[in-house]
XYZ file of C-alpha atoms in Angstrom:
445
model
C 295.254 56.902 31.762
C 295.055 59.120 34.846
C 292.748 57.391 37.342
C 292.541 60.469 39.606
C 290.774 62.567 36.960
C 287.815 62.097 34.602
C 288.305 59.445 31.884
C 291.052 60.570 29.495
C 294.137 59.432 27.638
C 296.644 62.216 27.011
C 298.972 59.929 25.051
C 296.199 59.174 22.561
C 295.343 62.866 22.257
C 298.978 63.689 21.525
C 299.212 60.860 18.974
C 296.157 62.120 17.031
C 297.407 65.716 16.855
C 300.877 64.522 15.915
C 299.441 62.385 13.093
C 297.669 65.431 11.633
C 300.832 67.517 11.771
C 303.064 64.813 10.279
C 300.703 64.330 7.294
C 300.301 68.098 6.773
C 296.593 67.746 7.521
C 295.852 65.233 4.757
C 293.983 62.927 7.168
C 291.871 65.564 8.892
C 288.842 65.004 6.631
C 288.528 61.456 7.948
C 288.890 62.633 11.560
C 286.403 65.513 11.568
C 283.282 63.289 11.582
C 284.717 61.507 14.660
C 286.213 64.433 16.602
C 283.725 67.159 15.757
C 284.676 69.617 18.494
C 287.605 70.442 20.846
C 285.641 68.950 23.775
C 286.610 65.474 22.579
C 290.067 66.278 23.991
C 290.610 66.479 27.752
C 293.829 68.527 27.804
C 293.247 72.322 27.404
C 296.434 72.446 25.306
C 295.089 69.831 22.916
C 291.661 71.499 22.872
C 293.282 74.756 21.733
C 295.307 73.024 19.036
C 292.300 71.080 17.719
C 290.148 74.200 17.664
C 292.873 75.887 15.595
C 292.964 72.892 13.248
C 289.203 73.218 12.726
C 289.459 76.937 11.975
C 292.331 76.438 9.516
C 290.448 73.644 7.775
C 287.340 75.801 7.363
C 289.466 78.606 5.895
C 291.382 76.259 3.545
C 294.679 77.173 5.255
C 297.370 74.474 4.844
C 298.020 72.640 8.103
C 301.685 72.165 8.977
C 304.105 73.038 11.780
C 304.835 76.554 10.468
C 301.242 77.626 9.766
C 299.990 76.174 13.067
C 302.650 77.970 15.100
C 301.952 81.215 13.242
C 298.184 80.943 13.870
C 298.684 80.230 17.590
C 301.030 83.220 17.920
C 298.530 85.528 16.195
C 295.713 84.308 18.439
C 297.774 84.686 21.604
C 297.531 80.972 22.361
C 301.076 79.859 21.629
C 302.294 79.984 25.229
C 299.132 78.229 26.486
C 299.865 75.431 23.999
C 303.479 74.892 25.083
C 305.006 77.144 22.448
C 306.966 76.141 19.372
C 308.995 73.632 21.398
C 305.927 71.453 22.118
C 304.766 71.630 18.503
C 308.190 70.434 17.321
C 307.955 67.540 19.775
C 304.574 66.611 18.327
C 305.842 66.704 14.760
C 308.786 64.449 15.678
C 306.690 61.617 17.180
C 307.296 58.226 15.596
C 303.905 56.515 16.105
C 302.549 55.116 12.776
C 299.873 57.491 11.449
C 297.808 54.777 9.730
C 296.101 53.986 13.072
C 294.843 57.534 13.609
C 291.146 56.845 12.920
C 291.142 54.075 15.494
C 292.797 56.418 18.006
C 290.176 59.083 17.250
C 287.345 56.640 17.966
C 289.001 55.738 21.265
C 289.140 59.442 22.171
C 285.475 59.716 21.294
C 284.793 56.932 23.797
C 286.717 58.734 26.544
C 284.728 61.911 25.836
C 281.421 60.055 26.141
C 282.492 58.547 29.439
C 283.440 61.998 30.772
C 280.004 63.271 29.780
C 278.249 60.394 31.521
C 280.451 60.767 34.614
C 279.505 64.448 34.818
C 275.852 63.519 34.372
C 276.120 61.080 37.273
C 277.746 63.732 39.466
C 275.004 66.209 38.562
C 272.370 63.596 39.388
C 273.802 63.103 42.892
C 273.996 66.843 43.532
C 270.467 67.332 42.233
C 269.115 64.563 44.469
C 270.492 66.321 47.579
C 269.192 69.746 46.567
C 265.947 70.300 48.460
C 264.385 72.758 45.998
C 265.378 70.884 42.843
C 262.764 69.999 40.239
C 263.204 66.286 39.293
C 261.223 66.671 36.047
C 263.395 69.554 34.879
C 266.589 67.672 35.608
C 265.241 64.515 33.937
C 264.641 66.481 30.737
C 268.159 67.929 30.888
C 269.650 64.497 31.550
C 267.779 63.021 28.587
C 269.232 65.708 26.313
C 272.726 64.806 27.534
C 272.126 61.098 26.902
C 270.715 61.823 23.432
C 273.812 63.879 22.638
C 276.081 61.013 23.679
C 274.093 58.514 21.606
C 274.096 60.881 18.626
C 277.876 60.782 18.685
C 277.741 57.014 18.151
C 276.279 57.320 14.659
C 278.364 55.788 11.918
C 279.205 58.619 9.551
C 281.572 56.753 7.263
C 280.183 56.478 3.717
C 277.851 59.362 2.856
C 278.904 60.488 -0.616
C 277.448 58.636 -3.631
C 280.963 57.836 -4.823
C 281.679 56.185 -1.457
C 278.412 54.247 -1.397
C 278.054 52.915 -4.936
C 280.904 50.378 -5.027
C 279.735 48.686 -1.864
C 276.147 48.846 -3.111
C 276.936 47.028 -6.372
C 278.844 44.383 -4.410
C 275.821 44.031 -2.105
C 273.539 43.399 -5.114
C 275.965 40.863 -6.568
C 276.043 39.002 -3.246
C 272.252 39.299 -2.977
C 271.807 37.583 -6.333
C 274.208 34.850 -5.267
C 272.217 34.253 -2.070
C 268.906 34.252 -3.873
C 267.704 37.252 -1.833
C 267.874 38.123 1.845
C 264.349 37.051 2.744
C 263.737 34.041 4.988
C 261.433 31.901 2.896
C 258.465 29.973 4.276
C 257.224 26.590 3.099
C 254.177 28.319 1.535
C 255.406 29.169 -1.953
C 252.424 31.420 -2.771
C 253.133 33.473 0.337
C 256.785 33.776 -0.720
C 255.717 34.999 -4.171
C 253.625 37.767 -2.564
C 256.028 38.964 0.139
C 259.466 37.837 -1.080
C 260.097 36.285 2.333
C 260.822 37.830 5.717
C 263.607 40.402 5.409
C 266.126 41.179 8.211
C 265.100 44.313 10.099
C 261.403 43.809 9.342
C 258.478 43.272 11.694
C 255.895 40.831 10.368
C 252.543 40.759 12.175
C 250.657 37.456 12.041
C 247.154 38.045 13.375
C 244.053 35.932 13.823
C 241.219 35.026 16.127
C 241.775 32.560 19.016
C 242.097 28.875 18.004
C 242.536 29.752 14.337
C 246.142 28.507 14.088
C 248.433 31.501 14.740
C 250.913 29.574 16.873
C 250.757 26.501 14.635
C 251.567 28.554 11.524
C 254.361 30.455 13.285
C 255.936 27.181 14.448
C 255.674 25.817 10.895
C 257.634 28.867 9.748
C 260.181 28.243 12.517
C 260.593 24.574 11.593
C 261.112 25.402 7.944
C 263.696 28.042 8.869
C 265.564 25.552 11.072
C 265.407 23.049 8.217
C 267.183 25.715 6.089
C 269.765 26.222 8.891
C 268.428 29.652 9.875
C 268.948 30.383 13.615
C 265.543 30.843 15.285
C 264.431 32.197 18.659
C 260.917 31.693 20.067
C 259.444 33.868 22.833
C 256.420 31.979 24.148
C 254.564 34.280 26.554
C 251.353 32.253 26.657
C 252.518 28.650 26.500
C 255.079 26.845 28.685
C 258.017 25.196 26.963
C 256.755 21.593 27.187
C 253.415 22.584 25.622
C 255.330 24.327 22.844
C 257.505 21.252 22.269
C 254.315 19.148 22.141
C 253.288 21.173 19.113
C 256.659 20.742 17.453
C 256.419 16.989 18.039
C 252.958 16.904 16.434
C 254.122 18.850 13.381
C 257.334 16.929 12.788
C 256.582 13.366 13.899
C 252.815 13.041 13.776
C 251.874 12.445 17.427
C 248.318 13.784 17.649
C 247.548 16.617 20.057
C 244.934 14.636 22.006
C 247.645 12.257 23.216
C 249.185 15.102 25.220
C 245.908 15.532 27.096
C 245.059 11.931 27.964
C 248.647 10.563 28.083
C 247.651 7.461 26.116
C 250.612 6.950 23.808
C 250.829 3.957 21.491
C 254.038 2.051 20.742
C 254.187 3.886 17.453
C 253.821 7.188 19.321
C 256.740 6.311 21.600
C 258.879 5.418 18.614
C 258.126 8.860 17.180
C 258.761 10.537 20.546
C 262.224 8.994 20.892
C 263.041 9.802 17.286
C 261.904 13.407 17.837
C 263.950 13.644 21.047
C 267.097 12.681 19.147
C 266.294 15.199 16.389
C 265.478 17.991 18.834
C 268.587 17.317 20.921
C 270.735 18.216 17.920
C 269.129 21.613 17.308
C 271.264 23.687 19.726
C 272.988 25.536 16.832
C 269.630 26.630 15.367
C 266.999 27.107 18.086
C 266.349 28.836 21.429
C 263.054 28.913 23.381
C 262.162 31.474 26.052
C 258.960 30.877 28.020
C 259.237 33.459 30.795
C 255.828 35.108 31.378
C 255.410 38.864 31.756
C 258.385 39.664 29.542
C 259.114 43.359 29.028
C 260.047 44.898 25.691
C 263.533 45.838 26.914
C 264.129 42.318 28.305
C 263.161 40.881 24.925
C 265.555 43.278 23.206
C 268.396 42.284 25.551
C 267.705 38.580 24.961
C 267.737 39.051 21.183
C 271.116 40.776 21.491
C 272.468 37.841 23.535
C 271.126 35.288 21.096
C 272.613 37.252 18.182
C 276.037 36.998 19.795
C 275.544 33.445 21.036
C 274.313 31.638 17.931
C 273.697 34.238 15.206
C 269.926 34.744 15.630
C 268.200 35.653 12.339
C 264.502 34.938 12.929
C 262.530 35.493 16.146
C 258.887 34.766 16.987
C 256.865 36.517 19.708
C 253.691 34.766 20.829
C 252.052 37.218 21.305
C 252.368 41.029 21.403
C 249.418 41.744 23.713
C 251.200 39.755 26.466
C 254.381 41.844 26.276
C 254.536 44.452 29.027
C 255.912 47.967 28.618
C 258.957 49.108 30.564
C 257.002 51.948 32.146
C 253.421 51.788 33.343
C 251.017 54.680 33.127
C 248.954 56.355 30.480
C 246.639 54.626 28.057
C 247.032 51.083 26.837
C 247.452 52.475 23.319
C 250.475 54.445 24.505
C 251.943 51.358 26.165
C 251.497 49.304 22.991
C 253.080 52.127 20.983
C 256.152 51.949 23.246
C 256.322 48.161 22.828
C 255.893 48.405 19.057
C 258.670 51.004 18.785
C 261.010 48.841 20.864
C 260.297 45.806 18.659
C 261.110 47.782 15.515
C 264.370 49.012 17.048
C 265.216 45.431 18.063
C 264.637 44.054 14.548
C 266.725 46.825 12.997
C 269.555 46.784 15.535
C 269.943 42.994 15.557
C 269.307 42.568 11.823
C 266.625 39.928 12.403
C 263.186 39.179 11.019
C 260.666 39.518 13.837
C 257.396 37.588 13.503
C 254.931 39.000 16.025
C 251.646 37.227 16.726
C 248.617 39.386 17.506
C 244.930 39.056 18.247
C 242.117 40.262 15.993
C 239.024 41.998 17.354
C 235.667 40.230 17.298
C 234.394 42.740 14.732
C 235.755 40.659 11.866
C 233.472 37.726 12.787
C 230.394 39.921 12.362
C 231.388 40.802 8.812
C 229.790 38.848 5.978
C 232.994 38.169 4.048
C 235.076 37.843 7.262
C 238.029 39.512 5.528
C 240.126 41.189 8.248
C 241.085 44.858 8.013
C 244.141 46.540 9.536
C 241.778 48.302 11.939
C 240.755 44.872 13.297
C 244.096 44.533 15.055
C 243.562 44.927 18.782
C 245.141 48.213 19.954
C 246.024 48.564 16.298
C 247.430 52.061 15.783
C 251.135 51.679 16.513
C 251.297 47.990 15.528
C 249.801 48.745 12.129
C 252.127 51.717 11.613
C 255.405 50.013 12.578
C 254.758 46.668 10.862
C 256.467 46.011 7.537
C 254.115 43.124 6.752
C 250.709 42.216 8.171
C 249.388 38.709 7.492
C 245.860 37.750 8.604
C 244.489 34.277 9.142
C 240.945 34.709 7.847
C 238.493 33.518 10.546
C 237.142 29.987 10.220
C 235.028 27.811 12.522
C 237.339 25.816 14.838
C 234.377 23.680 15.926
C 234.373 21.787 12.631
C 235.191 18.087 12.956
C 237.239 17.975 9.754
C 240.935 17.273 10.136
C 241.966 19.159 6.986
C 240.477 22.652 6.734
C 240.786 25.202 3.950
C 242.233 28.367 5.511
C 242.857 31.663 3.701
C 245.785 33.935 4.518
C 245.492 37.626 3.628
C 248.629 39.743 3.215
C 246.999 43.074 4.101
C 250.177 45.147 4.226
C 253.621 44.693 2.767
C 255.778 47.787 2.819
C 258.340 46.593 0.266
C 256.368 44.099 -1.833
C 252.781 43.326 -2.864
C 249.601 42.332 -1.053
C 247.249 39.466 -1.833
C 245.621 36.287 -0.576
C 246.380 32.584 -0.703
C 244.563 29.417 0.287
C 246.246 26.864 2.517
C 245.345 23.409 3.767
C 245.467 23.213 7.573
C 246.002 19.676 8.858
C 244.731 20.221 12.387
C 245.721 16.990 14.142
C 249.312 17.554 13.139
C 249.227 21.364 13.307
C 250.531 21.710 9.748
C 249.771 24.478 7.261
C 250.493 23.345 3.721
C 250.063 24.712 0.233
C 246.571 24.287 -1.218
C 245.793 20.723 -2.362
C 249.367 19.651 -1.664
C 249.730 15.919 -1.156
C 253.360 15.959 -0.086
C 253.555 16.617 3.659
C 257.001 15.087 3.903
C 259.073 18.197 4.602
C 257.441 18.375 8.045
C 258.000 14.663 8.680
C 261.479 14.920 10.152
C-alpha cells in the first residue's frame, strides 16, 4: 500500500482484474455486487479496464484477452491501459483465482476509506471557508456517509434458488432447537407469544410499584437458569439494590431486611449461599447501572457484550430514563430517536430486548383498568417499533396480602397472538408465578 496517497492497494486491484481475465469472465457475476463501479479501483488504468468489463458484461460479449484488447483499441483506451503488453502480463499472473471475492471485498474497503478521507478533507476546507453554509455541507456529508454504508449491504443470496436450501436447513435446525424464542417461566405467556425472539423489542409496561422490575428480573433469572447470556441496564436502581432483588427472588431474604439491616442467622446462610451462586454467573450475566445512559452508549455496550460473552437477552429499566444522543425538539421526537436506536440494536446484535416503560394515569380511571397501547407514556414511536407489548394490569400495591393475583395483558404481538393470563405475585420474594402454582422451587436456587 502506498502511504503517500489515499488508501489503495494496486496489487489487489491487479489480482482481481487478472482473475477475471484468467477465468474468461466466469467469476464476474459474483464480483459485480461487490465492485459495482470503476471508482472502487484507485488506478486510472484499472478503472478503465473495469469499466470495459462492465460494458462487455452488459452486452453479453465474452471476456477474454483478445476481446478486451480489441474493445480497448476501438475505444481509444488501449495506450492509457498499458497496451497489449500489460494485458498479457495480467493474464499470466499466477495468484490463485479462488480468493477473488475476498480480494474484491478488500478493495471495497479501500474505496470506502478513500471516500471518508475525502469527506474529512472537505470538512476541514469547509470549516475554514468564511461564507460556507454548515447546514448545506452537513446534508452533503450525510449523503456521502449513507452511500458508504449502503455499500456495506450483504448482497449474497437474493435469488429463490440461492435462498431455499439455507432456509430449509434453518427450519430443520429450528425444530431441533425447539424454536428461537427465549422462554419465560410463565407457560401461559409462552403459549401466547412463543417466547422472546432475537431481533425483537418487547415492551413491558405498568404503573409504579406494580412489579415491572420484579417480573423482568424473574425473566432474567429464568434465562440464566437456561444458560442464556443476559445483560441488565438499570437506569433507576443502583447495582446493590438490584442484587437485593435477585437475592429475594432466589434465596428468600425478604425485602424489608434490606431497609432495616436486621438479618437473621437463616438470612445470612441464604446470603452466603447466594453470594457463591452469583459469583459463578460471569458467563451468563452483566449489570450496567450507569445513570443518564444514551441510546448510542447502550448500543455500543450491547455490541461489546455480544462479543464478550454472547449476549442474547437484554433488559432496559426503563425507557423513559434513556436520553437521546441529540437534544432539541419535542420529547416525542426524542423518544422516537431512542426507540429507533433500540430497534436497530436488537436487530444488529440479534438479541431480544425487553424494555420497561411507564403507563399513564389514565388507565387507573378506567372501570376495567385494562391498559391500551395509547396508555404508554410518549407512546407513538414505542408502540410502533415494539414487536410485543405486555401490560401489567394495575392493582392496588397498598394491599397487605403477600400473594396477589396479577393479570398480564399481551396487547400487541407482531408475529404471534394476543391475550391475557393471570399470575400469582409473591410480593415478599418478588416472584411472579403461574396462577395457583404451588411449586416455587425453580426460583429457589
